[in-house]
């Protein structure tokens, strides 16, 4: 019996995933809101954790940060090819399974069984997107400037927080806009957020 924990921030979709996975042979499924106060993965008594991409927020969402600390060694992330940044963070963070949200129920159940054996599962539509996510065009400084701008910080505030001159902040902003092919700052922020790079 494979014990599966579903983590999704929307109750209705969480329940639907529990029912869907419950149709799989040898799966015992439970669920959890990402806002639940659980100290560590060991308290869940599960073999595989299925997590929606939107639940991968916070410090563990940084590139290369270990997702296993929160979600366990056998993690399946539900995502889309349109979010290569999320794919990259999940992959680098140690997720063994990456499943397209458009995949069939059978694909998700197959992914859970594969990951339960400690093997990697990567949905075909996500392969190219994962490679694209590895080619994020912005430097960490450019991404920091755009991230602060997305939260409404002015050039002066960004300069103060990052210990840069205002001119340097403007240069980083202009370079970021050019690199992502945006028309302006707002468009650049939208492109970066839609790709899942922030």
GROMACS .gro file of C-alpha atoms in nm:
model
  198
    1UNK     CA    1   0.000   0.000   0.000
    2UNK     CA    2   0.138   0.342  -0.101
    3UNK     CA    3   0.033   0.621   0.135
    4UNK     CA    4  -0.022   0.945  -0.059
    5UNK     CA    5  -0.066   1.296   0.079
    6UNK     CA    6  -0.229   1.556  -0.149
    7UNK     CA    7  -0.142   1.921  -0.078
    8UNK     CA    8  -0.348   2.185  -0.257
    9UNK     CA    9  -0.460   2.531  -0.145
   10UNK     CA   10  -0.813   2.493  -0.283
   11UNK     CA   11  -1.037   2.256  -0.091
   12UNK     CA   12  -1.253   2.152  -0.385
   13UNK     CA   13  -0.955   2.062  -0.604
   14UNK     CA   14  -0.782   1.893  -0.311
   15UNK     CA   15  -1.091   1.673  -0.262
   16UNK     CA   16  -1.108   1.598  -0.635
   17UNK     CA   17  -0.744   1.488  -0.638
   18UNK     CA   18  -0.803   1.265  -0.337
   19UNK     CA   19  -1.096   1.098  -0.517
   20UNK     CA   20  -0.902   1.066  -0.841
   21UNK     CA   21  -0.600   0.908  -0.674
   22UNK     CA   22  -0.828   0.687  -0.466
   23UNK     CA   23  -0.922   0.505  -0.785
   24UNK     CA   24  -0.562   0.382  -0.823
   25UNK     CA   25  -0.472   0.031  -0.712
   26UNK     CA   26  -0.277   0.016  -0.389
   27UNK     CA   27  -0.308   0.386  -0.300
   28UNK     CA   28  -0.426   0.515   0.036
   29UNK     CA   29  -0.487   0.890   0.001
   30UNK     CA   30  -0.519   1.174   0.250
   31UNK     CA   31  -0.500   1.552   0.208
   32UNK     CA   32  -0.365   1.864   0.372
   33UNK     CA   33  -0.399   2.237   0.323
   34UNK     CA   34  -0.061   2.406   0.269
   35UNK     CA   35  -0.158   2.644   0.549
   36UNK     CA   36  -0.179   2.358   0.800
   37UNK     CA   37   0.078   2.377   1.077
   38UNK     CA   38   0.271   2.051   1.037
   39UNK     CA   39   0.623   2.048   1.186
   40UNK     CA   40   0.791   1.814   0.939
   41UNK     CA   41   0.729   1.547   0.677
   42UNK     CA   42   0.774   1.256   0.921
   43UNK     CA   43   0.454   1.354   1.105
   44UNK     CA   44   0.246   1.277   0.794
   45UNK     CA   45   0.324   0.903   0.772
   46UNK     CA   46   0.315   0.910   0.391
   47UNK     CA   47   0.522   0.759   0.111
   48UNK     CA   48   0.451   1.014  -0.163
   49UNK     CA   49   0.343   1.376  -0.144
   50UNK     CA   50   0.152   1.529  -0.439
   51UNK     CA   51   0.179   1.909  -0.427
   52UNK     CA   52   0.026   2.177  -0.651
   53UNK     CA   53   0.284   2.422  -0.790
   54UNK     CA   54   0.117   2.717  -0.615
   55UNK     CA   55   0.197   2.560  -0.278
   56UNK     CA   56   0.571   2.584  -0.347
   57UNK     CA   57   0.599   2.934  -0.205
   58UNK     CA   58   0.823   3.071   0.066
   59UNK     CA   59   1.195   3.017   0.131
   60UNK     CA   60   1.184   2.663  -0.011
   61UNK     CA   61   1.081   2.809  -0.348
   62UNK     CA   62   1.426   2.960  -0.409
   63UNK     CA   63   1.629   2.799  -0.690
   64UNK     CA   64   1.816   2.494  -0.564
   65UNK     CA   65   1.654   2.499  -0.219
   66UNK     CA   66   1.560   2.152  -0.094
   67UNK     CA   67   1.185   2.097  -0.116
   68UNK     CA   68   1.236   1.765   0.060
   69UNK     CA   69   1.273   1.944   0.394
   70UNK     CA   70   0.905   2.033   0.385
   71UNK     CA   71   0.749   1.778   0.151
   72UNK     CA   72   0.962   1.466   0.188
   73UNK     CA   73   1.193   1.266  -0.038
   74UNK     CA   74   0.924   1.141  -0.273
   75UNK     CA   75   0.756   1.450  -0.411
   76UNK     CA   76   0.528   1.485  -0.715
   77UNK     CA   77   0.462   1.843  -0.830
   78UNK     CA   78   0.157   1.931  -1.042
   79UNK     CA   79   0.243   2.212  -1.282
   80UNK     CA   80   0.218   2.335  -1.643
   81UNK     CA   81   0.467   2.385  -1.928
   82UNK     CA   82   0.385   2.758  -1.921
   83UNK     CA   83   0.572   2.792  -1.588
   84UNK     CA   84   0.931   2.687  -1.664
   85UNK     CA   85   1.062   2.870  -1.359
   86UNK     CA   86   0.843   2.659  -1.130
   87UNK     CA   87   0.958   2.344  -1.308
   88UNK     CA   88   1.321   2.440  -1.261
   89UNK     CA   89   1.278   2.516  -0.889
   90UNK     CA   90   1.089   2.191  -0.833
   91UNK     CA   91   1.347   1.985  -1.021
   92UNK     CA   92   1.646   2.149  -0.853
   93UNK     CA   93   1.471   2.126  -0.516
   94UNK     CA   94   1.456   1.748  -0.541
   95UNK     CA   95   1.106   1.669  -0.672
   96UNK     CA   96   1.114   1.321  -0.825
   97UNK     CA   97   0.787   1.364  -1.017
   98UNK     CA   98   0.670   1.647  -1.241
   99UNK     CA   99   0.318   1.599  -1.379
  100UNK     CA  100   0.137   1.825  -1.625
  101UNK     CA  101  -0.196   1.949  -1.490
  102UNK     CA  102  -0.346   1.849  -1.826
  103UNK     CA  103  -0.233   1.487  -1.784
  104UNK     CA  104  -0.480   1.202  -1.752
  105UNK     CA  105  -0.570   1.043  -1.419
  106UNK     CA  106  -0.372   0.735  -1.526
  107UNK     CA  107  -0.058   0.947  -1.578
  108UNK     CA  108  -0.084   1.093  -1.228
  109UNK     CA  109  -0.144   0.750  -1.072
  110UNK     CA  110   0.151   0.612  -1.272
  111UNK     CA  111   0.367   0.902  -1.151
  112UNK     CA  112   0.278   0.830  -0.788
  113UNK     CA  113   0.366   0.459  -0.822
  114UNK     CA  114   0.692   0.545  -1.002
  115UNK     CA  115   0.798   0.800  -0.740
  116UNK     CA  116   0.699   0.561  -0.458
  117UNK     CA  117   0.971   0.328  -0.593
  118UNK     CA  118   1.223   0.614  -0.571
  119UNK     CA  119   1.234   0.662  -0.948
  120UNK     CA  120   1.199   0.987  -1.142
  121UNK     CA  121   0.882   1.064  -1.343
  122UNK     CA  122   0.875   1.354  -1.589
  123UNK     CA  123   0.567   1.414  -1.803
  124UNK     CA  124   0.661   1.455  -2.170
  125UNK     CA  125   0.505   1.802  -2.222
  126UNK     CA  126   0.713   1.932  -1.932
  127UNK     CA  127   1.052   1.818  -2.067
  128UNK     CA  128   1.105   2.108  -2.308
  129UNK     CA  129   0.967   2.358  -2.057
  130UNK     CA  130   1.212   2.229  -1.797
  131UNK     CA  131   1.500   2.289  -2.036
  132UNK     CA  132   1.369   2.639  -2.107
  133UNK     CA  133   1.347   2.703  -1.732
  134UNK     CA  134   1.714   2.620  -1.701
  135UNK     CA  135   1.782   2.906  -1.941
  136UNK     CA  136   1.628   3.186  -1.734
  137UNK     CA  137   1.768   3.498  -1.899
  138UNK     CA  138   1.800   3.719  -1.590
  139UNK     CA  139   2.080   3.740  -1.339
  140UNK     CA  140   1.990   3.705  -0.972
  141UNK     CA  141   2.034   4.082  -0.927
  142UNK     CA  142   1.805   4.165  -1.220
  143UNK     CA  143   1.547   3.924  -1.082
  144UNK     CA  144   1.575   4.084  -0.736
  145UNK     CA  145   1.515   4.429  -0.884
  146UNK     CA  146   1.208   4.310  -1.077
  147UNK     CA  147   1.075   4.119  -0.776
  148UNK     CA  148   1.092   4.429  -0.556
  149UNK     CA  149   0.935   4.639  -0.832
  150UNK     CA  150   0.653   4.383  -0.854
  151UNK     CA  151   0.580   4.447  -0.485
  152UNK     CA  152   0.544   4.818  -0.558
  153UNK     CA  153   0.888   4.939  -0.448
  154UNK     CA  154   1.014   5.259  -0.609
  155UNK     CA  155   1.361   5.289  -0.766
  156UNK     CA  156   1.482   5.468  -0.451
  157UNK     CA  157   1.341   5.193  -0.225
  158UNK     CA  158   1.495   4.918  -0.439
  159UNK     CA  159   1.829   5.099  -0.432
  160UNK     CA  160   1.814   5.125  -0.053
  161UNK     CA  161   1.716   4.761   0.002
  162UNK     CA  162   1.979   4.622  -0.236
  163UNK     CA  163   2.250   4.877  -0.143
  164UNK     CA  164   2.280   5.006  -0.499
  165UNK     CA  165   2.269   5.348  -0.659
  166UNK     CA  166   1.947   5.458  -0.827
  167UNK     CA  167   2.124   5.462  -1.163
  168UNK     CA  168   2.238   5.103  -1.116
  169UNK     CA  169   1.881   4.999  -1.032
  170UNK     CA  170   1.757   5.170  -1.348
  171UNK     CA  171   2.027   4.992  -1.551
  172UNK     CA  172   1.929   4.652  -1.405
  173UNK     CA  173   1.565   4.727  -1.480
  174UNK     CA  174   1.638   4.831  -1.840
  175UNK     CA  175   1.854   4.522  -1.897
  176UNK     CA  176   1.585   4.293  -1.752
  177UNK     CA  177   1.317   4.452  -1.971
  178UNK     CA  178   1.534   4.401  -2.280
  179UNK     CA  179   1.631   4.042  -2.193
  180UNK     CA  180   1.273   3.921  -2.150
  181UNK     CA  181   1.153   4.112  -2.458
  182UNK     CA  182   0.912   4.331  -2.263
  183UNK     CA  183   0.768   4.668  -2.360
  184UNK     CA  184   0.808   4.821  -2.015
  185UNK     CA  185   0.856   4.742  -1.646
  186UNK     CA  186   0.499   4.618  -1.590
  187UNK     CA  187   0.518   4.390  -1.893
  188UNK     CA  188   0.856   4.253  -1.775
  189UNK     CA  189   0.713   4.179  -1.430
  190UNK     CA  190   0.417   3.997  -1.588
  191UNK     CA  191   0.645   3.788  -1.813
  192UNK     CA  192   0.867   3.688  -1.520
  193UNK     CA  193   0.572   3.603  -1.297
  194UNK     CA  194   0.391   3.409  -1.569
  195UNK     CA  195   0.704   3.202  -1.634
  196UNK     CA  196   0.726   3.126  -1.263
  197UNK     CA  197   1.074   3.277  -1.222
  198UNK     CA  198   0.968   3.474  -0.913
   0.00000   0.00000   0.00000
